[in-house]
Short mmCIF file of C-alpha atoms in Angstrom, two decimals:
data_model
loop_
_atom_site.label_atom_id
_atom_site.label_comp_id
_atom_site.label_asym_id
_atom_site.label_seq_id
_atom_site.Cartn_x
_atom_site.Cartn_y
_atom_site.Cartn_z
CA MET A 22 101.13 124.47 64.75
CA HIS A 23 101.22 128.19 63.92
CA PRO A 24 104.55 128.58 62.09
CA MET A 25 106.35 131.87 62.52
CA VAL A 26 109.69 133.01 61.16
CA LYS A 27 111.77 133.91 64.21
CA PRO A 28 110.95 137.58 64.79
CA ALA A 29 114.44 138.48 66.02
CA LEU A 30 115.90 137.70 62.58
CA ARG A 31 115.50 140.50 60.05
CA ARG A 32 114.81 139.50 56.47
CA ALA A 33 116.85 140.97 53.61
CA TRP A 34 116.53 140.07 49.95
CA ARG A 35 119.96 139.69 48.36
CA SER A 36 118.46 139.14 44.91
CA LEU A 37 115.15 138.08 43.40
CA ARG A 38 115.88 134.46 44.28
CA CYS A 39 117.96 134.75 47.47
CA VAL A 40 116.84 135.86 50.94
CA GLN A 41 118.94 136.26 54.09
CA PHE A 42 117.56 135.98 57.61
CA GLY A 43 119.58 137.71 60.32
CA VAL A 44 122.45 140.14 60.08
CA THR A 45 125.22 138.94 62.36
CA PRO A 46 127.54 136.30 60.92
CA ALA A 47 126.88 133.98 63.86
CA HIS A 48 123.13 133.84 63.20
CA ALA A 49 122.63 134.78 59.54
CA VAL A 50 121.08 132.15 57.30
CA VAL A 51 120.82 132.43 53.52
CA LEU A 52 117.98 130.67 51.72
CA ASP A 53 118.68 130.20 48.03
CA PRO A 54 117.02 129.62 45.60
CA VAL A 55 113.50 130.76 46.37
CA GLY A 56 110.73 131.52 43.91
CA PRO A 57 109.23 134.97 43.33
CA GLU A 58 105.99 133.97 45.05
CA THR A 59 107.92 133.09 48.21
CA GLU A 60 108.07 136.71 49.39
CA ALA A 61 104.30 136.89 49.84
CA VAL A 62 104.22 133.51 51.58
CA LEU A 63 107.02 134.53 53.97
CA GLY A 64 104.87 137.49 54.96
CA LEU A 65 102.14 135.07 56.00
CA LEU A 66 104.44 133.23 58.42
CA ASP A 67 103.72 135.52 61.37
CA GLY A 68 102.22 132.95 63.72
CA THR A 69 98.60 134.01 63.27
CA ARG A 70 97.67 131.15 60.92
CA GLY A 71 97.66 127.41 61.22
CA VAL A 72 99.10 125.20 58.49
CA GLU A 73 95.70 124.55 56.86
CA LEU A 74 94.94 128.27 56.54
CA LEU A 75 98.47 128.90 55.28
CA ARG A 76 97.99 126.20 52.66
CA ALA A 77 94.75 127.81 51.44
CA GLU A 78 96.25 131.31 51.33
CA ALA A 79 99.40 130.06 49.57
CA ARG A 80 97.23 128.35 46.97
CA ALA A 81 95.33 131.64 46.47
CA LEU A 82 98.68 133.39 45.91
CA GLY A 83 99.52 130.93 43.15
CA LEU A 84 101.91 128.67 45.05
CA PRO A 85 101.73 125.13 43.62
CA ASP A 86 100.56 122.31 45.91
CA GLY A 87 103.37 120.88 48.00
CA ARG A 88 105.55 123.98 47.69
CA LEU A 89 104.40 125.40 51.05
CA GLU A 90 105.38 122.18 52.84
CA ALA A 91 108.75 122.23 51.08
CA LEU A 92 109.31 125.85 52.12
CA LEU A 93 108.30 125.13 55.72
CA GLY A 94 110.65 122.14 55.74
CA ARG A 95 113.55 124.23 54.45
CA LEU A 96 112.88 126.99 56.99
CA GLU A 97 112.58 124.49 59.83
CA SER A 98 115.75 122.62 58.90
CA ALA A 99 117.58 125.96 58.75
CA GLY A 100 116.36 126.76 62.29
CA LEU A 101 114.29 129.75 61.16
CA LEU A 102 110.83 128.63 62.28
CA THR A 103 109.21 128.65 65.68
CA ASP A 104 105.71 127.63 66.73
CA ALA A 105 103.79 130.68 67.92
CA ALA A 106 101.14 128.46 69.51
CA THR A 107 103.52 127.04 72.14
CA GLY A 108 103.92 130.30 74.02
CA ARG A 109 106.23 130.35 77.00
CA PRO A 110 106.53 128.08 80.03
CA GLY A 111 103.62 128.25 82.42
CA ARG A 112 101.29 130.00 79.97
CA ALA A 113 99.18 129.02 77.05
CA GLY A 114 100.60 130.58 73.94
CA PRO A 115 98.52 133.20 72.18
CA ALA A 116 99.19 133.38 68.48
CA ALA A 117 101.41 136.22 67.37
CA GLY A 118 99.49 139.31 66.40
CA THR A 119 96.79 138.86 69.05
CA ALA A 120 96.36 141.22 71.97
CA GLY A 121 97.63 138.58 74.42
CA ALA A 122 100.88 138.20 72.49
CA ALA A 123 101.40 141.94 72.18
CA LEU A 124 101.02 142.45 75.93
CA ASP A 125 103.27 139.56 76.97
CA PRO A 126 106.22 141.19 78.76
CA LEU A 127 108.59 138.32 77.92
CA ARG A 128 107.80 138.25 74.20
CA ALA A 129 111.00 140.07 73.21
CA ASP A 130 113.12 137.83 75.45
CA LEU A 131 111.57 134.72 73.93
CA ALA A 132 112.23 136.05 70.40
CA SER A 133 115.90 136.79 71.07
CA LEU A 134 116.48 133.54 72.99
CA SER A 135 115.03 131.57 70.08
CA VAL A 136 117.96 132.77 67.96
CA VAL A 137 120.63 131.93 70.54
CA HIS A 138 119.02 128.57 71.46
CA PRO A 139 117.73 127.23 68.11
CA ALA A 140 116.40 123.89 69.39
CA PRO A 141 112.59 123.67 69.08
CA GLU A 142 111.97 124.24 72.80
CA GLY A 143 115.35 125.80 73.61
CA ALA A 144 114.12 129.34 74.27
CA SER A 145 111.16 128.13 76.32
CA GLY A 146 113.50 125.93 78.37
CA VAL A 147 115.77 128.87 79.17
CA LEU A 148 112.77 130.95 80.25
CA ALA A 149 111.57 128.07 82.44
CA ALA A 150 115.02 127.85 84.05
CA ARG A 151 114.99 131.59 84.70
CA ARG A 152 111.54 131.32 86.23
CA ALA A 153 112.77 128.62 88.63
CA LEU A 154 115.58 130.82 89.97
CA ARG A 155 115.09 132.61 93.27
CA VAL A 156 116.94 135.50 94.89
CA GLN A 157 117.00 136.08 98.60
CA VAL A 158 117.61 139.61 99.87
CA ARG A 159 118.91 139.93 103.43
CA GLY A 160 119.14 143.08 105.47
CA ALA A 161 117.38 146.39 105.20
CA GLY A 162 119.44 147.77 102.34
CA TRP A 163 120.18 151.47 102.48
CA THR A 164 118.83 152.80 105.75
CA THR A 165 120.02 156.40 105.60
CA ASP A 166 119.34 159.17 103.14
CA ARG A 167 122.28 160.07 100.94
#
C-alpha cells in the first residue's frame, strides 16, 4: 500500500493541533487533536512511499513508534486516505509523483471521484462503469456548411 491523502481535499490548519481536509461542508473533515510533528508526516503521504518507508521517515522526523499507524488509522477511518498503488481500472497504478501518474489523463477524475465516492474502491468502480458504457452515433451528422 502507498497511502495518499486524497488530493482533491485541500488541507488547512485551523490551529497548531487541528487540521481540516476539504472546504465544502459536505466533504470537509476536521482532525483534532494532532501533534506538531504531524504536519511533516502529512506531507509524506503523497503516494510515493510504501508503509515501511513511511515508518522509517516518520521515525527520522521524531514520531514515536506506533504513532504513524495510529495516524493512518485515523485518516483511513475518516475517509481521507486512498491507495496510490491501486491505480484505475484496467491499468496498473503508478505511484503518485511518477511520470506515469502525471501523464494519466484520468488522474483528476479519479481524485475528485474519490471524494464523492469514499468507499475504498468507489472511485475506481465508477471509472470502470464509465469505461463499460458505449455510445452509438447514427447518421452523417452535419452534412452542409453553415
